Coordinates of N, CA and C in Angstrom, one line a residue:
M1 N 0.9 -1.2 0.0 CA 0.0 -0.1 0.0 C 1.0 1.2 0.0
S2 N 0.5 2.1 -0.9 CA 1.4 3.5 -0.9 C 1.0 4.3 0.3
K3 N 2.2 5.1 0.6 CA 2.2 5.9 1.9 C 0.9 6.8 1.9
D4 N 0.6 7.4 0.7 CA -0.5 8.2 0.5 C -2.0 7.5 0.9
L5 N -2.1 6.3 0.4 CA -3.2 5.5 0.6 C -3.4 5.1 2.4
Q6 N -2.1 5.1 2.8 CA -2.1 4.7 4.3 C -2.6 5.8 5.1
N7 N -2.6 7.1 4.6 CA -2.8 8.3 5.3 C -4.2 8.7 5.1
N8 N -5.0 8.2 4.1 CA -6.4 8.5 4.1 C -7.2 7.5 4.9
F9 N -8.5 8.2 5.2 CA -9.5 7.3 6.1 C -10.7 7.6 5.8
S10 N -11.8 6.6 6.3 CA -13.1 7.0 6.3 C -13.6 6.2 7.6
F11 N -14.6 6.8 8.2 CA -15.2 6.0 9.6 C -16.7 6.3 9.5
W12 N -17.4 5.4 10.0 CA -18.9 5.6 9.9 C -19.7 5.6 11.0
C13 N -20.5 6.4 11.4 CA -21.5 6.5 12.6 C -22.7 6.9 12.2
P14 N -23.8 6.3 12.8 CA -25.2 6.6 12.5 C -25.6 8.0 12.7
I15 N -26.5 8.5 12.1 CA -27.1 10.0 12.0 C -28.5 9.9 12.3
E16 N -29.2 11.2 12.5 CA -30.6 11.3 12.5 C -30.9 12.6 11.9
K17 N -32.1 12.8 11.4 CA -32.8 13.9 10.8 C -32.9 14.8 12.0
A18 N -33.1 16.2 11.7 CA -33.2 17.2 12.7 C -34.7 16.9 13.5
T19 N -34.7 17.0 14.7 CA -35.9 16.6 15.5 C -37.1 17.5 15.2
E20 N -37.0 18.7 14.9 CA -38.0 19.5 14.5 C -37.9 20.0 13.0
K21 N -39.0 20.3 12.5 CA -39.0 20.7 11.0 C -38.4 22.1 10.8
L22 N -37.5 22.2 10.1 CA -36.7 23.6 9.9 C -37.0 24.1 8.6
V23 N -37.5 25.4 8.5 CA -37.8 26.0 7.3 C -36.8 27.3 6.8
D24 N -36.5 27.2 5.8 CA -35.4 28.4 5.2 C -36.6 29.6 5.0
P25 N -36.3 30.6 5.8 CA -37.1 31.9 5.8 C -37.0 32.5 4.5
T26 N -36.2 32.3 3.6 CA -35.9 33.1 2.4 C -36.7 32.3 1.4
T27 N -36.7 30.9 1.3 CA -37.5 30.4 0.2 C -38.7 29.5 0.9
G28 N -38.9 29.4 2.1 CA -40.1 28.7 2.5 C -39.9 27.2 2.5
E29 N -38.8 26.7 1.8 CA -38.7 25.2 1.9 C -37.9 24.6 3.0
E30 N -38.4 23.4 3.3 CA -37.9 22.6 4.5 C -36.3 22.5 4.3
I31 N -35.6 22.7 5.3 CA -34.2 22.4 5.6 C -34.1 21.0 5.7
M32 N -33.3 20.3 4.9 CA -33.0 18.9 5.0 C -31.9 18.7 5.9
R33 N -31.9 18.8 7.2 CA -30.9 18.8 8.1 C -30.4 17.4 8.7
L34 N -29.4 16.8 8.6 CA -29.0 15.7 9.4 C -28.0 15.9 10.3
G35 N -27.7 15.1 11.4 CA -26.6 15.4 12.4 C -26.7 14.1 13.2
G36 N -25.3 14.2 13.8 CA -24.9 13.1 14.8 C -23.4 13.2 15.0
I37 N -23.0 12.2 15.7 CA -21.6 11.9 16.0 C -21.0 11.3 14.7
A38 N -20.0 11.9 14.2 CA -19.4 11.4 13.0 C -18.2 10.5 13.3
S39 N -17.6 10.7 14.4 CA -16.1 9.9 14.6 C -16.1 10.0 16.1
T40 N -15.5 8.8 16.7 CA -15.4 8.7 18.1 C -13.8 8.2 18.0
S41 N -13.4 7.9 19.3 CA -11.9 7.3 19.5 C -12.0 5.9 19.5
D42 N -13.2 5.2 19.2 CA -13.3 3.7 19.0 C -12.7 3.3 17.7
E43 N -12.3 2.0 17.8 CA -11.7 1.3 16.7 C -12.6 1.4 15.6
D44 N -12.2 1.8 14.4 CA -13.0 1.8 13.0 C -13.0 0.6 12.2
S45 N -13.7 0.5 11.2 CA -13.7 -0.6 10.3 C -12.4 -1.0 9.7
D46 N -11.4 -0.3 9.7 CA -10.0 -0.6 9.0 C -9.1 -0.9 10.3
G47 N -9.6 -1.0 11.5 CA -8.9 -1.4 12.7 C -8.1 -0.2 13.3
E48 N -8.4 1.0 12.8 CA -7.6 2.2 13.4 C -8.4 3.0 14.4
F49 N -7.7 3.8 15.2 CA -8.2 4.6 16.1 C -7.9 6.1 15.9
L50 N -9.0 6.8 15.7 CA -8.8 8.2 15.4 C -9.3 9.0 16.7
D51 N -8.3 10.1 17.1 CA -8.6 10.7 18.3 C -9.3 12.0 17.8
P52 N -10.6 12.2 18.0 CA -11.3 13.5 17.5 C -10.6 14.8 18.2
K53 N -10.1 14.6 19.3 CA -9.4 15.7 19.9 C -8.2 16.3 19.2
G54 N -7.9 15.5 18.3 CA -6.6 16.0 17.3 C -7.2 16.3 15.9
F55 N -8.4 16.5 15.7 CA -9.1 16.9 14.5 C -8.8 18.4 14.1
D56 N -8.4 18.7 13.0 CA -8.7 20.1 12.4 C -9.9 20.0 11.6
I57 N -10.9 20.7 12.1 CA -12.2 20.7 11.2 C -12.6 22.0 10.6
K58 N -11.4 22.9 10.6 CA -11.8 24.3 9.8 C -11.9 23.9 8.4
P59 N -11.2 23.0 7.6 CA -11.4 22.9 6.3 C -12.7 22.2 6.0
L60 N -13.2 21.4 6.8 CA -14.4 20.8 6.7 C -15.7 21.8 6.8
L61 N -15.5 22.9 7.6 CA -16.4 23.9 7.8 C -16.4 24.9 6.7
K62 N -15.1 25.2 6.1 CA -14.9 26.1 5.1 C -15.3 25.8 3.8
S63 N -14.9 24.5 3.5 CA -15.2 24.1 2.1 C -15.5 22.6 1.9
G64 N -15.8 21.8 3.0 CA -16.3 20.4 3.0 C -17.7 20.2 2.4
M65 N -17.7 19.1 1.6 CA -19.0 18.5 1.1 C -19.5 17.1 1.8
V66 N -20.9 17.2 1.6 CA -21.4 15.8 1.8 C -21.4 15.2 0.5
N67 N -20.7 13.9 0.6 CA -20.4 13.3 -0.7 C -21.1 11.8 -0.4
W68 N -22.2 11.5 -1.2 CA -23.0 10.3 -1.0 C -22.0 9.2 -1.5
H69 N -21.8 8.3 -0.4 CA -21.0 7.1 -0.6 C -19.6 7.3 -1.4
H70 N -19.0 8.4 -1.0 CA -17.7 8.6 -1.4 C -17.6 8.5 -3.0
Q71 N -18.6 8.8 -3.8 CA -18.8 8.7 -5.2 C -18.5 10.1 -6.1
A72 N -18.0 11.2 -5.3 CA -17.9 12.3 -6.2 C -17.0 12.3 -7.3
K73 N -15.8 11.7 -7.1 CA -14.9 11.6 -8.2 C -15.4 11.1 -9.6
G74 N -16.3 10.0 -9.5 CA -16.9 9.4 -10.7 C -18.2 10.1 -11.0
Q75 N -19.0 10.6 -10.1 CA -20.4 11.1 -10.1 C -20.5 12.3 -9.5
P76 N -20.4 13.5 -9.9 CA -20.4 14.9 -9.5 C -21.6 14.8 -8.7
A77 N -22.8 14.4 -9.2 CA -24.1 14.5 -8.6 C -24.1 14.0 -7.1
A78 N -23.2 13.2 -6.9 CA -23.1 12.7 -5.4 C -22.7 13.6 -4.4
I79 N -22.3 14.8 -4.7 CA -22.3 15.7 -3.6 C -23.8 16.5 -3.4
I80 N -24.0 16.2 -2.3 CA -25.6 16.3 -2.0 C -25.7 17.3 -0.9
G81 N -24.7 18.0 -0.3 CA -24.8 18.9 0.7 C -23.7 19.5 1.2
E82 N -23.7 20.2 2.4 CA -22.4 20.6 3.0 C -22.6 20.9 4.6
P83 N -21.5 20.8 5.3 CA -21.6 20.9 6.7 C -22.2 22.1 7.0
S84 N -23.1 22.3 8.1 CA -23.6 23.5 8.6 C -23.1 23.8 10.1
N85 N -22.5 22.6 10.7 CA -22.1 22.8 12.0 C -21.1 21.4 12.2
A86 N -19.9 21.8 13.0 CA -19.1 20.8 13.3 C -18.3 21.2 14.6
E87 N -18.3 20.3 15.6 CA -17.7 20.6 16.8 C -17.2 19.3 17.4
I88 N -16.1 19.5 18.2 CA -15.6 18.4 19.0 C -16.3 18.3 20.4
R89 N -17.1 17.2 20.6 CA -17.6 17.0 21.9 C -17.0 16.1 22.8
K90 N -17.5 15.7 23.9 CA -16.9 14.7 24.7 C -17.1 13.4 24.1
E91 N -18.1 13.1 23.4 CA -18.5 11.9 22.7 C -17.6 11.7 21.4
G92 N -17.2 12.8 20.9 CA -16.5 12.8 19.7 C -16.8 13.9 18.6
L93 N -16.6 13.7 17.2 CA -16.8 14.8 16.4 C -18.3 14.7 16.0
Y94 N -19.0 15.9 16.2 CA -20.4 16.0 16.0 C -20.6 16.9 14.8
I95 N -21.3 16.5 13.8 CA -21.6 17.3 12.4 C -23.0 17.4 12.3
E96 N -23.5 18.5 11.7 CA -24.7 18.7 11.2 C -24.5 19.0 9.7
T97 N -25.4 18.4 8.7 CA -25.1 18.8 7.4 C -26.5 19.1 6.8
D98 N -26.5 20.1 5.9 CA -27.7 20.6 5.3 C -27.7 19.9 3.8
L99 N -28.7 19.4 3.3 CA -28.6 18.8 2.2 C -29.1 19.8 1.1
Y100 N -28.7 19.7 -0.3 CA -29.1 20.6 -1.1 C -30.5 20.3 -1.7
P101 N -31.4 21.4 -1.8 CA -32.9 21.2 -2.0 C -32.9 21.1 -3.6
S102 N -31.9 21.3 -4.4 CA -32.1 21.1 -5.8 C -31.4 19.7 -6.2
S103 N -30.9 19.0 -5.4 CA -30.5 17.7 -5.6 C -31.5 16.5 -5.6
Q104 N -31.6 15.8 -6.5 CA -32.6 14.7 -6.4 C -32.1 13.7 -5.4
I105 N -30.7 13.4 -5.6 CA -30.1 12.4 -4.7 C -30.3 12.9 -3.1
A106 N -30.1 14.1 -3.1 CA -30.3 14.8 -1.7 C -31.7 14.4 -1.2
H107 N -32.7 14.7 -2.1 CA -34.2 14.5 -1.5 C -34.4 12.7 -1.3
D108 N -33.7 12.0 -2.2 CA -33.9 10.5 -2.1 C -33.2 10.1 -0.7
V109 N -32.0 10.7 -0.4 CA -31.3 10.5 0.9 C -32.2 10.9 2.1
W110 N -32.7 12.1 2.0 CA -33.6 12.7 3.1 C -35.0 11.8 3.2
E111 N -35.5 11.2 2.1 CA -36.6 10.3 2.2 C -36.2 9.0 3.0
L112 N -35.1 8.4 2.6 CA -34.5 7.3 3.2 C -34.4 7.4 4.7
A113 N -33.9 8.6 5.1 CA -33.6 8.8 6.5 C -35.0 8.7 7.3
K114 N -35.9 9.6 6.6 CA -37.3 9.5 7.3 C -37.8 8.1 7.4
T115 N -37.6 7.3 6.3 CA -38.2 6.0 6.2 C -37.6 5.1 7.2
L116 N -36.1 5.1 7.3 CA -35.6 4.4 8.4 C -36.1 4.7 9.8
E117 N -36.2 6.0 10.1 CA -36.6 6.5 11.3 C -38.0 6.1 11.6
K118 N -38.9 5.9 10.8 CA -40.3 5.5 10.9 C -40.2 3.9 11.1
D119 N -39.6 3.4 10.2 CA -40.0 1.8 10.1 C -38.9 0.9 10.8
S120 N -37.8 1.4 10.9 CA -36.7 0.4 11.4 C -36.3 0.9 13.0
K121 N -36.1 -0.1 13.9 CA -35.9 0.1 15.2 C -34.3 0.2 15.3
S122 N -33.5 -0.4 14.3 CA -32.1 -0.5 14.4 C -31.3 0.1 13.4
R123 N -31.9 0.4 12.1 CA -31.1 1.0 11.0 C -31.2 2.4 10.8
R124 N -30.0 3.1 10.5 CA -30.0 4.5 10.3 C -29.0 4.7 9.3
L125 N -29.1 5.8 8.6 CA -27.9 6.4 7.7 C -26.8 6.7 8.6
G126 N -25.6 6.7 8.0 CA -24.5 7.2 8.8 C -23.5 8.1 8.1
Y127 N -22.8 8.8 9.1 CA -21.6 9.5 8.4 C -20.4 8.6 8.2
S128 N -19.8 8.9 7.3 CA -18.3 8.6 7.0 C -17.4 9.7 6.9
I129 N -16.6 9.9 7.7 CA -15.7 11.2 7.5 C -14.4 10.6 6.6
E130 N -14.0 12.0 5.9 CA -12.8 11.7 5.0 C -11.8 12.8 5.5
G131 N -10.7 12.4 5.3 CA -9.6 13.3 5.8 C -8.2 12.8 5.5
K132 N -7.2 13.4 6.1 CA -5.8 13.2 5.8 C -5.1 12.9 7.3
V133 N -4.5 12.0 7.4 CA -3.6 11.8 8.7 C -2.5 12.9 8.6
L134 N -2.3 13.6 9.8 CA -1.3 14.5 10.0 C -0.2 13.8 10.9
K135 N -0.7 13.1 12.1 CA 0.3 12.4 12.8 C -0.3 11.1 13.4
R136 N 0.5 10.0 13.3 CA 0.3 8.8 14.1 C 1.1 8.6 15.3
K137 N 0.6 7.9 16.3 CA 1.3 7.6 17.7 C 2.7 7.0 17.2
S138 N 2.7 6.1 16.2 CA 4.1 5.7 15.8 C 4.2 5.6 14.1
N139 N 5.5 6.0 13.6 CA 5.4 5.9 12.2 C 5.9 4.6 11.6
N140 N 6.0 3.7 12.6 CA 6.5 2.4 12.1 C 5.2 1.6 11.8
P141 N 4.8 1.2 10.6 CA 3.5 0.2 10.1 C 3.6 -0.9 11.0
S142 N 4.6 -1.6 11.4 CA 4.6 -2.8 12.1 C 4.3 -2.7 13.7
D143 N 4.3 -1.5 14.2 CA 4.1 -1.1 15.4 C 2.7 -1.1 15.7
P144 N 2.0 -1.6 16.7 CA 0.5 -1.4 16.9 C 0.0 0.0 17.0
D145 N 0.8 0.9 17.5 CA 0.6 2.2 17.6 C 0.3 3.0 16.3
Y146 N 0.9 2.4 15.3 CA 0.7 2.9 13.9 C -0.8 3.0 13.6
K147 N -1.7 2.3 14.2 CA -3.1 2.4 14.0 C -3.8 3.5 14.8
H148 N -3.0 4.2 15.8 CA -3.6 5.3 16.6 C -3.3 6.7 15.7
I149 N -4.4 7.2 15.3 CA -4.2 8.5 14.6 C -4.6 9.6 15.6
V150 N -3.4 10.5 15.9 CA -3.6 11.5 17.0 C -3.8 12.8 16.3
S151 N -3.7 12.9 15.0 CA -4.0 14.3 14.6 C -4.3 14.0 13.1
A152 N -5.4 14.8 12.6 CA -5.7 14.6 11.3 C -6.7 16.0 10.8
V153 N -6.7 16.1 9.5 CA -7.5 17.2 9.0 C -8.8 16.5 8.5
I154 N -9.9 17.0 8.8 CA -11.2 16.5 8.4 C -11.6 17.4 7.1
T155 N -11.8 16.6 5.7 CA -12.1 17.4 4.8 C -13.5 17.2 4.0
G156 N -14.2 16.2 4.5 CA -15.4 15.8 4.0 C -16.3 14.8 4.8
V157 N -17.5 14.6 4.4 CA -18.4 13.7 5.2 C -19.3 12.9 3.9

């Protein structure tokens, strides 16, 4: 695996739609807002541990996108929204995202979130963060501490 690929990551956590109906005062349209914990210090599906206390989330807030299933490189329509809030909490990285009202995929995702909330006791959509590793606990890939990421820049979700 190349060094560049070793320093990219994604991590999944479940999300919820906003508890109250939000309306854009300028358009009168419903704001399709999703939110939840996007990353914790728990082990991810790749066996890595990301420490949210070491996250730089400024790029996420400034220019990050909501990228449906990480498909934006091959399908630009997969960019369906943007973060409206991000903060490091005791539980981990919390993100709120607003889906684009002109995107059909965003509307499909919103409807799916509502369906899962209504019809499933255990299934939810989830966030998967994207970013770049800045620092690992160890630089030696054979050391178990290599899997512990202590600093990262978060660029998308």
